[in-house]
Coordinates of N, CA, C and O in Angstrom, one line a residue:
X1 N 136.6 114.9 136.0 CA 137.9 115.0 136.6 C 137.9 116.3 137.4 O 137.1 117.2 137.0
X2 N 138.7 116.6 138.3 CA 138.5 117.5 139.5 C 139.5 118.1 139.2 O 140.3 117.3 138.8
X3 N 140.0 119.5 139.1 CA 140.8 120.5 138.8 C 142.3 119.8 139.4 O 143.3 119.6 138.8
X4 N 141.9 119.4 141.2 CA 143.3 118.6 141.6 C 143.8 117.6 141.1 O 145.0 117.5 140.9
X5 N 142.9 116.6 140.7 CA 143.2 115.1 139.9 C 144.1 115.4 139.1 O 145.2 114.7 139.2
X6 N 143.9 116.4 138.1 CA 144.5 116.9 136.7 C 145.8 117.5 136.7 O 146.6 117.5 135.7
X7 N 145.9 118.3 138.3 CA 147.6 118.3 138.6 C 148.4 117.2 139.0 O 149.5 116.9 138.4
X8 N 147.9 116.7 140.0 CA 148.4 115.3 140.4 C 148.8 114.4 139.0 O 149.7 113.6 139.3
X9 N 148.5 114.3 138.0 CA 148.4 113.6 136.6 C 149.5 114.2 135.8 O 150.4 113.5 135.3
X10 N 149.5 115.7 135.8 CA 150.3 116.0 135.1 C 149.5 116.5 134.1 O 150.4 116.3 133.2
X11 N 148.8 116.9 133.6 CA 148.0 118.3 132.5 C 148.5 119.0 132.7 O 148.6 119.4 133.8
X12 N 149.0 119.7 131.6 CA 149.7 121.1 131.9 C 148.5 122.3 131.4 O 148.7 123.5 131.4
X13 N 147.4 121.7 131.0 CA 146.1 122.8 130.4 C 145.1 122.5 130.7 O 144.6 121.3 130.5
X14 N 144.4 123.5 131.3 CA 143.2 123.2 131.8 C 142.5 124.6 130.9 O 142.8 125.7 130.7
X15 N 141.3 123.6 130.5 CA 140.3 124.3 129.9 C 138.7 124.6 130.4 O 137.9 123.8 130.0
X16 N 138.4 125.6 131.3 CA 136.8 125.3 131.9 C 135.8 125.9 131.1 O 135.9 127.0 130.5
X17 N 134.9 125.2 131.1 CA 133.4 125.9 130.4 C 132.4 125.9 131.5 O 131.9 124.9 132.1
X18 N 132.3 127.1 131.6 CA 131.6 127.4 132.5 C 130.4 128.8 132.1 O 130.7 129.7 131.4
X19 N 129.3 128.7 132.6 CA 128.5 130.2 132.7 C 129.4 131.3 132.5 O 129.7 131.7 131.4
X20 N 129.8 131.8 133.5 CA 130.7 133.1 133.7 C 131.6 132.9 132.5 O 131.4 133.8 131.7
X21 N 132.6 132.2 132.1 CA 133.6 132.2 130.4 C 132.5 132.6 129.4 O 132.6 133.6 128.6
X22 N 131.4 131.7 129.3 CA 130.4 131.6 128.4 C 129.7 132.7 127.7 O 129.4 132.7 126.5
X23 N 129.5 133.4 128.5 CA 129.1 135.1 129.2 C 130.3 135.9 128.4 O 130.1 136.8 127.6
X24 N 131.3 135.5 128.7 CA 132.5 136.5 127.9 C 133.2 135.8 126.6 O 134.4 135.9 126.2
X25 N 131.9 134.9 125.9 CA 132.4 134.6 124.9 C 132.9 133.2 124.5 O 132.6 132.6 123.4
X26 N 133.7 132.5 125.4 CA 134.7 131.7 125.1 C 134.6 130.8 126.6 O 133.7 130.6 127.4
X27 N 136.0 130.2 126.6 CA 136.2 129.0 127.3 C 137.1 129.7 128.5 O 137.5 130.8 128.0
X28 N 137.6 129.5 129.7 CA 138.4 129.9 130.5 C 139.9 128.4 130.3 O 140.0 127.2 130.5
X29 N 141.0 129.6 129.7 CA 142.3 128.7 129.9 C 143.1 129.0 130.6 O 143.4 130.2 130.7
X30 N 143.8 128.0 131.4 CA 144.6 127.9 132.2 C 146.0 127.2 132.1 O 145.9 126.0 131.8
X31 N 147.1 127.5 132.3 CA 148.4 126.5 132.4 C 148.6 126.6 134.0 O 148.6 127.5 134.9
X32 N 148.7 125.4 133.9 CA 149.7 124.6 135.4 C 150.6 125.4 136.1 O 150.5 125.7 137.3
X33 N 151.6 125.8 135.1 CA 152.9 126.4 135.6 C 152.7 128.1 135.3 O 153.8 128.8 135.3
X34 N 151.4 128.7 135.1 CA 151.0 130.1 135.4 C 149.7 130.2 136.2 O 148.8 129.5 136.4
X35 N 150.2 131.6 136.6 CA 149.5 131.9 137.8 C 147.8 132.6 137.0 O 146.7 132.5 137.5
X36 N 148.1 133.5 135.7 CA 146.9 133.5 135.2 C 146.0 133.2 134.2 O 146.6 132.6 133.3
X37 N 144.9 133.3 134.1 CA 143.6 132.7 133.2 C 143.4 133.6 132.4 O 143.3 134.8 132.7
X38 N 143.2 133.2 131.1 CA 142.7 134.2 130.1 C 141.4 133.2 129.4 O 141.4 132.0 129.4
X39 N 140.4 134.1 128.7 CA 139.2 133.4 127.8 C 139.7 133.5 126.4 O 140.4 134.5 125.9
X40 N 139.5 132.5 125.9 CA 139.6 132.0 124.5 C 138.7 131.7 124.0 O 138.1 130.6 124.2
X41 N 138.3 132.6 123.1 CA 136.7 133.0 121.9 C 136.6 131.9 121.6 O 137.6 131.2 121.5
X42 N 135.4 131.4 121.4 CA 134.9 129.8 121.2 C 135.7 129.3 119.9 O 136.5 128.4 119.9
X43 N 135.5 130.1 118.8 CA 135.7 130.2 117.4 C 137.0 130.0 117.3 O 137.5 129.3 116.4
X44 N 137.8 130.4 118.3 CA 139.0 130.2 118.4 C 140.0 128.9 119.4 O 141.2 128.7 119.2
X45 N 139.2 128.4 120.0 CA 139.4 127.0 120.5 C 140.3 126.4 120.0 O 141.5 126.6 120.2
X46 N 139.7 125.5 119.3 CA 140.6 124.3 118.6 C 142.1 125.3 118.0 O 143.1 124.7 118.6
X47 N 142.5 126.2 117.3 CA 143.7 126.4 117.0 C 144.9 127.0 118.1 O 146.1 126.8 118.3
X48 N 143.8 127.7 118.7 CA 145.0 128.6 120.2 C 145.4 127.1 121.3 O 146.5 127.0 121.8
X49 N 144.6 126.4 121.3 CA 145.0 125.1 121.8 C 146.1 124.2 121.2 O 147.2 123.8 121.6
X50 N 145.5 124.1 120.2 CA 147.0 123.4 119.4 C 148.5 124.1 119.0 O 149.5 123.5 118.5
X51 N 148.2 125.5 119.4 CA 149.4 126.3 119.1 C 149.6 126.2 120.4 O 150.8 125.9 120.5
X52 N 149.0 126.2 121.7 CA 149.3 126.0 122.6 C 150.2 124.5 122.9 O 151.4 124.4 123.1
X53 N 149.5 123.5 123.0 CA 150.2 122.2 122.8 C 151.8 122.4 122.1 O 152.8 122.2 122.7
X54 N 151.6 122.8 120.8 CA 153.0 122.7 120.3 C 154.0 123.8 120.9 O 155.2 123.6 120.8
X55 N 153.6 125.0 121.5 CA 154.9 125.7 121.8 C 155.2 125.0 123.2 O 156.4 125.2 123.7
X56 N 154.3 124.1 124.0 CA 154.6 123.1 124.8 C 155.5 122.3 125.0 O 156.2 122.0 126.0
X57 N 155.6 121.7 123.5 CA 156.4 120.7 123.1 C 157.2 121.0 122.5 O 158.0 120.1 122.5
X58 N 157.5 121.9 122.0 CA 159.0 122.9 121.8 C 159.5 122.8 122.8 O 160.4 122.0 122.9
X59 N 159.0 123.8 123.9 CA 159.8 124.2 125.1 C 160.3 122.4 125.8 O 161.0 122.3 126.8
X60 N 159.8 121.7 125.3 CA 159.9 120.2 125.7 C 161.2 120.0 125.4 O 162.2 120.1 126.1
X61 N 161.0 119.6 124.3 CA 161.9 119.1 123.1 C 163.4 120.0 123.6 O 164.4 119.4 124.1
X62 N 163.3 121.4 123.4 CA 165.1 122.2 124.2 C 165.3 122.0 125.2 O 166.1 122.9 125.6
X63 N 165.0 121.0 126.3 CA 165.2 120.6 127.3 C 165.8 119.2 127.3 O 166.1 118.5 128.3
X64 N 165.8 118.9 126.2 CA 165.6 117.3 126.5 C 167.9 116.7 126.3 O 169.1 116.9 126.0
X65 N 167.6 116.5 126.5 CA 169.4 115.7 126.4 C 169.7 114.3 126.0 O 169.5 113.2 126.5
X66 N 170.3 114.6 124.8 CA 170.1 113.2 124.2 C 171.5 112.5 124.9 O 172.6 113.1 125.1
X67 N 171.3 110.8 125.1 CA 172.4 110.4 125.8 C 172.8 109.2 124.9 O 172.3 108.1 125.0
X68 N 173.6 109.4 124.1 CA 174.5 108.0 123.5 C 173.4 106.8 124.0 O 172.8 106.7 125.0
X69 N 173.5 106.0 122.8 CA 173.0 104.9 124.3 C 174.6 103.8 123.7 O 175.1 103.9 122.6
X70 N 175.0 102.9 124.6 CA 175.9 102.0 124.5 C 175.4 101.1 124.8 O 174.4 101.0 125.6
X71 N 176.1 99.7 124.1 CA 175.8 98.6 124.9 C 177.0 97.8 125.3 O 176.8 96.8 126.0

């Protein structure tokens, strides 16, 4: 999948593995709605992701407006 595809879709995380991250350890992460990239220690992957995901869905969740439903 192509960095544009993945906006067009709606990913809000992009994760690259590439030489250059690899080199400094880790993975290169990115969000959607920021402008910068930080590396994330391999070792550390799977948790900073999932803590990532859920403060995600936090900030989801206090947005959201619940509406009666009627019938």
């Amino acid at each position: 999948m192509k960095f544009n595809d993945a906006d067009l879709i709606g990913l809000p995380i992009r994760l690259t593995v590439s030489a250059r991250a690899m080199k400094q350890g880790g993975v290169e992460y990115k969000r959607r709605d920021q402008k910068e990239k930080r590396i994330i220690p391999s070792a550390d992957i799977i948790t900073a992701i999932q803590t990532e995901i859920n403060n995600l869905y936090a900030k989801l969740n206090e947005k959201v407006i619940e509406v009666p439903f009627s019938e």
